[in-house]
Amino acid sequence: MNKLYEVIKMLNSKDYYVKQYALDALRKFDSFLPSCVAELLDFFVRETDSSFKSAVLKLFTQKKLTGHFDFFAANVENCDYVVKIAFFDYIGETVETSAKEYLINTFYKENNPRIRSKIVKTVSCLLKSSESFHIEKETIFDFLNDADARVRANACSIKSDFGNIIIKAEYKKLLSDSSSRVVADAAIALYNSGDKSVAHYIEEKLGLASNDGEKSSLLYAMGKIKSETAYPVIQKYLRDASHDVRRNAIISAGALKLKESIADLLDLYFIEQKECRENLSKILGALKAIDEFDSTMAILDMLNGSAEDSFKRATLVKVLAHFASSDMAHYIVSYLDDTDERVRANAVEAICFLKEREAVGSDFVVKNLLVSMCDTNSRVVANSVRALYAAGVVSVISVLREMLLSNTESVRDAARHVVSYFPEGLVTING
């Protein structure tokens, strides 16, 4: 606890960075004594910087420090929207059901659309988290008919009585909304209430969509609706010209969890790898969401059939590292002897990533990568230095320093590429 008090006292500093350090450090403590909570509340009142006020609220939210709704409500009135939004997060995450009147009153008097839409999202969160929290249907109607599309969209996630014909009619009306996001969220709400007909409606509407924003929103809805006919429709948009459209198609394909989409997603990975690369992480996430084991088997099958395609091998070796267990690590090791330098370099990176995932230990890295330090390709050597250093072989840093001083540009480039993975200043070359 002495350490906690030391950090708390740093909040009294006049130095911006000291206070920033203190607030970051406080997130690592598991619990706070009442006296420490009091110090944080005092800091919140006297601090004028919005980022620090927001940080305090985020800390209270993270640590679930409940019972301070009245205090914050009295002290955020004159704060900017960033602080207020952090306060609404606190209300929702700590399930402050006593905040109902405050939320509704603030919604009606507030002009900032970001704050108003956040209030609606907070109300939705409270309705899902607490059976004792209720809201009048007239208020829900006001949310659903608000002039701001963000408010209407967030209102669609509110837990409502769809057995009430009037309420259901309000949601159905939003299927013709001018905002595609509102249409998508209304469709999701109706589908989850048991109205399965909206699935076909969204599929048809997607076919008529004229802009990327509309396509993206409707694809998002299809991933949430998960109808039996959804994937053939989504599949077409995996090759759309817009990376935003492709992203939502990828996410929705993952949400459907259909094993037939694994091959399509892996094929798309190769295309994205050659082009913008913006959706690579989304594809990996979708593959994991579908089934990690089946995705791994599909990757291995593709690797076994890639003898004539070195680009494909190099790509798949790195992809495999995101899925492989310790039992499969030897398979990646076999590519350290590949005839193609890109494959070898990627195999080294893959082993490094396995170490980061804790799928293999330091001994495995050292045993298999020391020989790669003698590779004829500078990228393979540089990647090996990075992996071995991470495994505890600190002496290899001298090799990287020598590479940075090389007269050969490709050697220097390979070294520069991995420098960012080392502690700042460790491989600085004087002169």
Coordinates of C-alpha atoms in Angstrom, one line a residue:
M1 CA 0.0 0.0 0.0
N2 CA 3.0 2.4 0.5
K3 CA 3.6 2.2 -3.2
L4 CA 0.0 3.1 -3.9
Y5 CA 0.2 6.2 -1.6
E6 CA 3.4 7.2 -3.4
V7 CA 1.7 7.1 -6.7
I8 CA -1.4 8.9 -5.4
K9 CA 0.7 11.8 -4.1
M10 CA 2.2 12.3 -7.5
L11 CA -1.2 13.7 -8.5
N12 CA -0.3 16.8 -6.5
S13 CA 2.6 17.5 -8.9
K14 CA 2.5 20.6 -11.2
D15 CA 4.2 18.6 -13.9
Y16 CA 1.9 17.3 -16.6
Y17 CA 3.9 14.1 -17.3
V18 CA 4.2 13.2 -13.6
K19 CA 0.4 13.3 -13.3
Q20 CA 0.0 11.3 -16.5
Y21 CA 2.4 8.7 -15.2
A22 CA 0.6 8.5 -11.9
L23 CA -2.8 7.9 -13.6
D24 CA -1.4 5.2 -15.9
A25 CA 0.4 3.5 -12.9
L26 CA -2.9 3.5 -10.8
R27 CA -4.5 1.2 -13.4
K28 CA -2.1 -1.6 -12.3
F29 CA -3.4 -1.6 -8.7
D30 CA -6.1 -4.1 -7.9
S31 CA -7.8 -2.2 -5.1
F32 CA -8.0 1.3 -3.5
L33 CA -8.4 2.3 0.1
P34 CA -11.2 4.9 0.8
S35 CA -8.5 7.5 1.5
C36 CA -7.0 6.9 -2.0
V37 CA -10.4 7.2 -3.6
A38 CA -10.9 10.5 -1.7
E39 CA -7.6 11.8 -3.1
L40 CA -8.7 10.9 -6.6
L41 CA -12.0 12.7 -6.2
D42 CA -10.2 15.8 -4.9
F43 CA -7.9 15.6 -7.9
F44 CA -10.9 15.4 -10.2
V45 CA -12.4 18.6 -8.7
R46 CA -9.2 20.7 -8.8
E47 CA -7.9 19.5 -12.2
T48 CA -8.7 21.6 -15.2
D49 CA -7.3 19.3 -17.9
S50 CA -10.1 17.3 -19.6
S51 CA -7.8 14.4 -20.4
F52 CA -7.0 13.9 -16.7
K53 CA -10.6 14.2 -15.6
S54 CA -11.5 11.6 -18.2
A55 CA -8.7 9.4 -17.0
V56 CA -10.1 9.5 -13.4
L57 CA -13.5 8.5 -14.6
K58 CA -12.0 5.7 -16.7
L59 CA -10.1 4.5 -13.7
F60 CA -13.3 4.4 -11.6
T61 CA -15.0 2.6 -14.4
Q62 CA -12.2 0.0 -14.8
K63 CA -12.0 -0.7 -11.1
K64 CA -15.8 -0.7 -10.6
L65 CA -15.6 2.0 -7.9
T66 CA -19.3 2.4 -7.4
G67 CA -21.3 4.8 -5.3
H68 CA -19.9 8.0 -6.7
F69 CA -22.6 8.9 -9.2
D70 CA -23.9 11.9 -7.3
F71 CA -20.4 13.3 -6.9
F72 CA -19.5 13.1 -10.6
A73 CA -23.0 14.3 -11.7
A74 CA -22.4 17.5 -9.6
N75 CA -19.0 18.1 -11.1
V76 CA -19.3 17.4 -14.8
E77 CA -21.9 20.0 -15.6
N78 CA -19.3 22.5 -17.0
C79 CA -16.9 19.9 -18.4
D80 CA -16.5 19.3 -22.1
Y81 CA -18.1 16.4 -24.0
V82 CA -15.1 14.1 -23.6
V83 CA -15.4 14.1 -19.8
K84 CA -19.2 13.7 -20.0
I85 CA -18.9 10.7 -22.3
A86 CA -16.5 9.1 -19.9
F87 CA -19.0 9.8 -17.1
F88 CA -21.8 8.0 -19.1
D89 CA -19.4 5.0 -19.6
Y90 CA -19.0 5.0 -15.8
I91 CA -22.8 5.0 -15.3
G92 CA -23.3 2.1 -17.7
E93 CA -20.4 -0.1 -16.6
T94 CA -21.0 0.3 -12.9
V95 CA -24.8 -0.1 -13.4
E96 CA -25.8 3.1 -11.6
T97 CA -29.5 2.5 -11.9
S98 CA -30.2 5.6 -9.8
A99 CA -29.0 7.7 -12.7
K100 CA -32.3 7.3 -14.7
E101 CA -33.7 10.7 -14.0
Y102 CA -30.4 12.4 -14.6
L103 CA -29.9 10.6 -17.9
I104 CA -33.4 11.4 -19.3
N105 CA -33.3 15.1 -18.2
T106 CA -29.8 15.6 -19.6
F107 CA -30.9 14.0 -22.9
Y108 CA -33.8 16.5 -23.4
K109 CA -31.7 19.6 -22.5
E110 CA -28.5 18.6 -24.2
N111 CA -27.7 19.9 -27.7
N112 CA -24.5 18.0 -28.4
P113 CA -25.5 15.0 -30.6
R114 CA -22.5 13.0 -29.4
I115 CA -23.6 13.3 -25.8
R116 CA -27.2 12.7 -26.6
S117 CA -26.5 9.5 -28.6
K118 CA -24.1 8.4 -25.8
I119 CA -26.9 8.8 -23.2
V120 CA -29.2 6.6 -25.3
K121 CA -26.4 3.9 -25.4
T122 CA -26.0 4.2 -21.7
V123 CA -29.7 3.7 -21.1
S124 CA -29.6 0.6 -23.4
C125 CA -26.7 -0.8 -21.3
L126 CA -28.5 -0.3 -18.1
L127 CA -31.7 -2.0 -19.4
K128 CA -29.6 -5.0 -20.4
S129 CA -27.6 -5.1 -17.1
S130 CA -30.4 -4.5 -14.5
E131 CA -33.9 -6.0 -14.3
S132 CA -34.8 -3.1 -11.9
F133 CA -34.1 -0.4 -14.5
H134 CA -37.0 0.6 -16.6
I135 CA -37.8 3.3 -19.0
E136 CA -41.2 4.6 -20.3
K137 CA -42.2 3.7 -23.8
E138 CA -42.9 7.3 -24.6
T139 CA -39.2 8.1 -24.0
I140 CA -38.2 5.2 -26.2
F141 CA -40.4 6.6 -29.0
D142 CA -38.7 10.0 -28.6
F143 CA -35.3 8.2 -29.0
L144 CA -36.5 6.3 -32.0
N145 CA -37.8 9.4 -33.7
D146 CA -35.0 11.8 -32.8
A147 CA -33.6 14.1 -35.5
D148 CA -30.1 12.7 -35.1
A149 CA -29.4 9.3 -36.8
R150 CA -26.9 8.3 -34.1
V151 CA -29.6 8.6 -31.5
R152 CA -32.0 6.6 -33.6
A153 CA -29.4 3.9 -34.2
N154 CA -28.5 3.6 -30.6
A155 CA -32.1 3.5 -29.6
C156 CA -32.6 0.3 -31.7
S157 CA -30.4 -1.6 -29.2
I158 CA -32.8 -0.7 -26.3
K159 CA -34.5 -3.7 -24.7
S160 CA -38.1 -3.2 -25.7
D161 CA -41.4 -5.1 -25.5
F162 CA -41.9 -6.2 -29.1
G163 CA -45.2 -7.8 -28.1
N164 CA -46.5 -4.3 -28.1
I165 CA -47.8 -3.6 -31.6
I166 CA -47.1 0.1 -31.4
I167 CA -43.5 -0.4 -30.3
K168 CA -42.9 -3.0 -33.1
A169 CA -44.4 -0.6 -35.6
E170 CA -41.9 2.1 -34.5
Y171 CA -39.0 -0.2 -35.2
K172 CA -40.5 -1.4 -38.6
K173 CA -40.8 2.3 -39.6
L174 CA -37.0 2.6 -39.2
L175 CA -36.4 0.0 -41.9
S176 CA -37.1 2.8 -44.4
D177 CA -34.9 5.3 -42.5
S178 CA -32.6 7.6 -44.5
S179 CA -29.6 6.4 -42.5
S180 CA -28.3 2.9 -43.5
R181 CA -26.9 2.4 -40.0
V182 CA -30.4 3.0 -38.5
V183 CA -31.9 0.5 -41.0
A184 CA -29.3 -2.1 -40.0
D185 CA -29.8 -1.7 -36.3
A186 CA -33.6 -1.7 -36.6
A187 CA -33.4 -4.9 -38.6
I188 CA -31.1 -6.6 -36.0
A189 CA -33.6 -5.6 -33.3
L190 CA -36.6 -6.9 -35.2
Y191 CA -34.8 -10.2 -36.1
N192 CA -33.8 -10.8 -32.5
S193 CA -37.4 -10.2 -31.5
G194 CA -38.5 -13.1 -33.7
D195 CA -39.3 -11.3 -37.0
K196 CA -37.3 -13.4 -39.4
S197 CA -38.7 -11.8 -42.5
V198 CA -36.3 -8.9 -42.1
A199 CA -33.4 -11.1 -43.2
H200 CA -34.8 -11.3 -46.7
Y201 CA -35.6 -7.6 -46.6
I202 CA -31.9 -6.7 -45.8
E203 CA -30.6 -9.1 -48.4
E204 CA -32.7 -7.3 -51.1
K205 CA -31.8 -3.9 -49.8
L206 CA -28.1 -4.8 -50.0
G207 CA -28.5 -5.8 -53.6
L208 CA -29.9 -2.3 -54.3
A209 CA -27.4 -0.4 -52.2
S210 CA -25.8 2.4 -54.2
N211 CA -22.9 3.6 -51.9
D212 CA -20.2 2.0 -49.8
G213 CA -21.6 3.3 -46.5
E214 CA -24.9 1.6 -47.2
K215 CA -23.3 -1.6 -48.2
S216 CA -21.1 -1.7 -45.1
S217 CA -24.0 -1.1 -42.7
L218 CA -26.2 -3.7 -44.3
L219 CA -23.4 -6.3 -44.4
Y220 CA -22.9 -5.6 -40.7
A221 CA -26.6 -6.4 -40.1
M222 CA -26.3 -9.6 -42.0
G223 CA -23.6 -10.8 -39.7
K224 CA -25.7 -10.1 -36.7
I225 CA -28.9 -11.6 -38.2
K226 CA -27.1 -14.8 -39.3
S227 CA -29.8 -16.1 -41.6
E228 CA -29.4 -19.4 -43.5
T229 CA -29.2 -17.6 -46.8
A230 CA -26.7 -14.9 -45.7
Y231 CA -23.3 -16.2 -46.7
P232 CA -23.8 -16.5 -50.5
V233 CA -24.8 -12.8 -50.4
I234 CA -21.9 -11.8 -48.1
Q235 CA -19.5 -13.9 -50.2
K236 CA -19.9 -11.6 -53.2
Y237 CA -18.7 -8.6 -51.2
L238 CA -15.5 -10.2 -50.0
R239 CA -14.0 -9.0 -53.3
D240 CA -15.7 -5.5 -53.3
A241 CA -13.5 -2.6 -54.5
S242 CA -14.0 -0.8 -51.2
H243 CA -11.9 -1.9 -48.3
D244 CA -14.6 -0.7 -45.9
V245 CA -17.2 -2.9 -47.6
R246 CA -14.8 -5.9 -47.6
R247 CA -14.0 -5.3 -43.9
N248 CA -17.7 -5.7 -42.9
A249 CA -18.1 -8.6 -45.2
I250 CA -15.1 -10.3 -43.5
I251 CA -16.5 -9.6 -40.0
S252 CA -19.9 -10.9 -40.9
A253 CA -18.4 -14.0 -42.5
G254 CA -16.7 -14.7 -39.2
A255 CA -19.8 -14.1 -37.3
L256 CA -21.7 -16.7 -39.3
K257 CA -19.1 -19.3 -38.3
L258 CA -19.6 -21.3 -41.5
K259 CA -16.6 -23.5 -42.3
E260 CA -17.2 -23.1 -46.0
S261 CA -16.0 -19.5 -45.7
I262 CA -12.5 -20.4 -44.5
A263 CA -11.1 -21.0 -48.0
D264 CA -12.6 -17.8 -49.3
L265 CA -11.1 -15.8 -46.4
L266 CA -7.7 -17.3 -46.9
D267 CA -7.8 -16.6 -50.7
L268 CA -8.8 -13.0 -49.8
Y269 CA -5.8 -12.8 -47.4
F270 CA -3.4 -13.3 -50.3
I271 CA -5.1 -10.5 -52.3
E272 CA -5.1 -8.1 -49.3
Q273 CA -1.4 -9.0 -48.7
K274 CA -0.5 -7.9 -52.2
E275 CA -2.6 -4.7 -52.1
C276 CA -3.7 -2.4 -49.2
R277 CA -3.3 -4.9 -46.3
E278 CA -5.9 -3.0 -44.3
N279 CA -8.0 -6.0 -43.5
L280 CA -5.4 -8.6 -42.7
S281 CA -6.1 -8.6 -39.0
K282 CA -9.9 -8.7 -39.6
I283 CA -9.4 -11.8 -41.7
L284 CA -7.4 -13.5 -39.0
G285 CA -10.0 -12.6 -36.5
A286 CA -12.8 -14.0 -38.7
L287 CA -10.9 -17.3 -39.1
K288 CA -10.5 -17.6 -35.4
A289 CA -14.2 -16.8 -34.8
I290 CA -15.2 -19.5 -37.2
D291 CA -13.1 -22.3 -35.8
E292 CA -9.4 -22.2 -35.0
F293 CA -8.8 -25.9 -35.5
D294 CA -10.5 -26.0 -38.9
S295 CA -8.7 -22.8 -40.0
T296 CA -5.4 -24.3 -39.0
M297 CA -6.1 -27.5 -41.0
A298 CA -7.0 -25.4 -44.0
I299 CA -3.8 -23.4 -43.7
L300 CA -1.7 -26.6 -43.5
D301 CA -3.5 -28.0 -46.6
M302 CA -2.8 -24.9 -48.5
L303 CA 0.9 -25.0 -47.4
N304 CA 1.2 -28.6 -48.5
G305 CA 0.0 -27.5 -52.0
S306 CA 2.1 -24.4 -52.4
A307 CA 5.4 -26.0 -53.6
E308 CA 5.3 -24.0 -56.8
D309 CA 4.2 -20.7 -55.2
S310 CA 6.8 -19.1 -52.9
F311 CA 4.7 -16.0 -52.2
K312 CA 1.9 -18.3 -51.0
R313 CA 4.2 -20.3 -48.8
A314 CA 5.8 -17.2 -47.3
T315 CA 2.3 -15.7 -46.5
L316 CA 0.9 -19.0 -45.1
V317 CA 3.9 -19.6 -42.8
K318 CA 3.2 -16.3 -41.1
V319 CA -0.5 -16.9 -41.0
L320 CA 0.0 -20.3 -39.4
A321 CA 1.9 -18.7 -36.5
H322 CA -1.4 -17.1 -35.4
F323 CA -3.0 -20.5 -35.0
A324 CA -0.3 -23.1 -34.4
S325 CA 0.0 -24.8 -31.0
S326 CA 3.3 -26.0 -29.6
D327 CA 2.7 -29.4 -31.2
M328 CA 2.7 -27.7 -34.6
A329 CA 5.7 -25.5 -34.1
H330 CA 8.0 -28.1 -35.8
Y331 CA 6.1 -27.6 -39.0
I332 CA 7.1 -23.9 -39.1
V333 CA 10.7 -24.9 -38.3
S334 CA 10.8 -27.0 -41.5
Y335 CA 10.5 -23.8 -43.6
L336 CA 13.7 -22.4 -42.1
D337 CA 15.4 -24.4 -44.8
D338 CA 13.2 -23.3 -47.7
T339 CA 14.8 -22.5 -51.0
D340 CA 13.1 -19.1 -51.0
E341 CA 14.5 -16.3 -48.8
R342 CA 11.1 -14.7 -48.2
V343 CA 9.8 -18.0 -46.8
R344 CA 12.8 -18.4 -44.5
A345 CA 12.5 -14.8 -43.3
N346 CA 8.8 -15.3 -42.6
A347 CA 9.5 -18.6 -40.8
V348 CA 11.8 -16.8 -38.4
E349 CA 9.2 -14.1 -37.8
A350 CA 6.6 -16.9 -37.3
I351 CA 8.8 -18.5 -34.6
C352 CA 9.3 -15.1 -33.0
F353 CA 5.5 -14.7 -32.9
L354 CA 5.0 -18.2 -31.4
K355 CA 7.3 -17.1 -28.6
E356 CA 5.3 -13.9 -28.1
R357 CA 2.1 -16.1 -27.9
E358 CA 3.9 -18.4 -25.4
A359 CA 3.3 -21.4 -27.7
V360 CA 7.0 -22.1 -27.5
G361 CA 9.7 -21.2 -25.0
S362 CA 13.1 -19.5 -25.3
D363 CA 14.9 -22.8 -25.5
F364 CA 12.9 -23.7 -28.7
V365 CA 13.8 -20.4 -30.3
V366 CA 17.5 -20.7 -29.5
K367 CA 17.7 -24.3 -30.6
N368 CA 16.1 -23.6 -34.0
L369 CA 17.3 -20.1 -34.9
L370 CA 21.0 -19.9 -34.1
V371 CA 21.8 -21.5 -37.4
S372 CA 19.7 -18.9 -39.2
M373 CA 22.2 -16.3 -38.0
C374 CA 24.4 -17.7 -40.8
D375 CA 21.8 -17.4 -43.5
T376 CA 22.9 -15.7 -46.8
N377 CA 19.8 -13.4 -46.7
S378 CA 20.1 -10.2 -44.5
R379 CA 16.4 -10.2 -43.7
V380 CA 16.6 -13.7 -42.3
V381 CA 19.6 -12.7 -40.2
A382 CA 17.9 -9.5 -38.9
N383 CA 14.7 -11.4 -38.0
S384 CA 16.8 -14.0 -36.2
V385 CA 18.6 -11.3 -34.1
R386 CA 15.2 -10.0 -33.0
A387 CA 13.9 -13.5 -32.1
L388 CA 17.1 -14.6 -30.3
Y389 CA 17.3 -11.3 -28.3
A390 CA 13.7 -11.8 -27.2
A391 CA 14.7 -15.3 -26.1
G392 CA 17.4 -13.9 -23.9
V393 CA 20.5 -14.1 -26.2
V394 CA 21.4 -10.4 -25.7
S395 CA 24.8 -10.8 -27.3
V396 CA 23.3 -11.0 -30.8
I397 CA 22.6 -7.2 -30.6
S398 CA 26.2 -6.7 -31.8
V399 CA 25.3 -8.4 -35.1
L400 CA 22.5 -5.9 -35.6
R401 CA 24.9 -3.0 -35.0
E402 CA 27.3 -4.3 -37.6
M403 CA 24.4 -4.6 -40.1
L404 CA 23.4 -1.0 -39.5
L405 CA 27.0 0.0 -40.4
S406 CA 27.1 -2.2 -43.5
N407 CA 28.1 -0.8 -46.9
T408 CA 25.3 -2.8 -48.5
E409 CA 21.9 -0.9 -48.6
S410 CA 19.8 -4.1 -48.4
V411 CA 21.6 -5.2 -45.2
R412 CA 21.1 -1.8 -43.6
D413 CA 17.4 -1.8 -44.6
A414 CA 16.9 -5.3 -43.1
A415 CA 18.5 -4.1 -39.8
R416 CA 16.5 -0.9 -39.7
H417 CA 13.3 -2.8 -40.1
V418 CA 13.8 -4.8 -36.9
V419 CA 15.3 -1.9 -34.8
S420 CA 11.8 -0.7 -33.9
Y421 CA 11.3 -4.0 -32.0
F422 CA 14.1 -3.3 -29.6
P423 CA 14.2 -0.9 -26.5
E424 CA 14.7 2.7 -27.6
G425 CA 18.4 3.6 -27.8
L426 CA 19.7 0.0 -27.5
V427 CA 21.0 -0.1 -31.1
T428 CA 21.9 3.5 -31.7
I429 CA 25.0 3.9 -33.8
N430 CA 27.1 6.9 -32.9
G431 CA 28.3 8.9 -35.9

